[in-house]
């Protein structure tokens, strides 16, 4: 049957005719220069810039989250959108009296050059450019490196100014490069980098005593994130990645004040203010567009924007409706969160679910008709994200060799007690992060702090197992 | 499949020509496009250590299996889904929505096998819908009749013509070649419900596979349809209103490629040709996207379904309340169900009525009603 059309497709809005008018729709005086999609009106330069500024302020305002005592860390990569974020913040601090922002702002730049294999001279040059750009706004700025996650103790943020020099810890950078080289697929590499970046941001914010982080994602970026997250099996945590506020961390909230602006609006804003930017390549911009899930999602959204311009706002609005339902927003202790992305692990997966089905496929493919007991079907253990208790060993594994070799018939890992294995780490991960770990070749390449946490949690778990009969 | 893998149109056109000139005896047809994972190089031994040579690599897990182990694994997984999802009760009469395509053919075959092997005690019947598409449905119905004879199941055929007074050919003649699939899909849903009621079955089993589901999750995100997004991954569409018959998807976690492999190695007869009406361009984009994703990470289909299953919707987001259509009584979130709106549009000569936004539809309807008062001799 034509199964795909069981539900009607409806009619997607195709490219609307531009509503180009003789005069600006707002002030009816000047000549329009830009057409804003969501409003479908042509605006003149001044009205457009005011509109962007207003969107930014209203996003912050209606969230009702900003307090005068807040110290905000603005993540600054030197990209167009992050420069626009600084510019808008600066505008907010330059306002008169009651309109002025009362919170305080610091700027953080993360050097990722090591992962991209950029020569040190390029990285130093980028650092200087970034320093100049942030200095013109008078914010106090800091920088750190992505490799700092391999440093288990000590401070990681260095003040950033024109005279700052990039000091490279060769050992940590080698570890970081080793970690990335240790991951077999570009998709998992990018996903790991994203998690690392997030961790560095949070760590730096705590060190700089900031309680909020501003990042510069546009609505276009978030539409891409939604499709990426869905494809990476991260549906449960998608709302953290695409809504205004990511409150996974207890102390520091990550806010996205540009999320109601499209990439087009941001680009025009930077052009009108002649904002400079530094092009810093990323893993994905170096590779072919069909080489990772992140790149494919981006390409897909860009193509849709061509043919169905309303897509971005529709997808973005889908994201707005996602969120934690009250039942799951209750905080548990630190042991119930994913070791990589800090999402809460909830053991609510139904016995009939995608993850159970994949696990079952893997189990019976390796057991075969002679090794599988048909009666065990009725008493298959329900699987869940937490992997607590008796659940079987492999998640959505690609390389069962690394994990299931020692599996006995019940599907449990027969791994040693002291040795930390990849499957141990996997058990502490959410569904999406397990997909990353599956593409990791050896456990030793993981960042020191992750290995450390995994050891502690594994130890606690085995202690709990040994005393569980006596606990009341 | 009404809208099968569209990039293989050329192949299928060739096939279509051959089909028309085919000998009268039933022929075997399979989809060449999806058998790419069958290994031809070095001999690999079966992952289950049965000692035999593997003949295929499973797209879902990457395991290499021999033919026997694959058949067993495929069937056992469907059995697992049926048991874990509590799809059937002993003694149920189950209508299999049969189109003659690979999904429903494999579904009918596997349900028959499992019903006997595990003694489900089910009474299986085939239910087919004749949309009235010349050169497509009349041929595929022959395949369904072949299934009926091969699997010894009773077959009920219901046509759009007798249910709605319109064949798809007639609808296309009126509305042109755009949005055909909207009509087709909405009417089929309704037709299956009515057919199931007429047959007095306990539930309808459809051939939706994992690829279909993942695609639907993506489509609902692109459409911003949060209610459907939440609903679309459920294995049983619960009968929320009285009188509507639950739908179940036993192949929900089965990859399309494995369905083709199964049909191929079992030499099952199925009808494989493209729906003569092109699918909506938007859905075409989503499908191409999914295929590209799958090339990068084959587990992505299960990963997307997992995402769909674990999505969380804010407490304060209002989801449309589902009630009954005031005209025909089927489940609907609107006063009139989609099928009734579309039908009204066709009968009024305003085919666009059900396609756009409902506010626009109301306006069109009002305009026509207003016009009718002036020109009283306008009859329907
Ligand atoms: Zn103006
Ligand atoms: Zn995680
Ligand atoms: Zn075998
Ligand atoms: Zn169709
Ligand atoms: Zn109705």
Coordinates of C-alpha atoms and ligand atoms in Angstrom, one line a residue, chain B residues 190 325 327-328 330 337 340, ligand 5:
Chain B
X190 CA -11.2 5.9 5.8
X325 CA -16.5 13.7 12.6
X327 CA -20.8 13.6 9.3
X328 CA -19.3 10.1 9.2
X330 CA -14.6 8.7 12.2
X337 CA -12.9 14.8 9.1
X340 CA -15.5 14.4 4.4
Ligands
LIG5 ZN1 -16.1 12.4 8.2

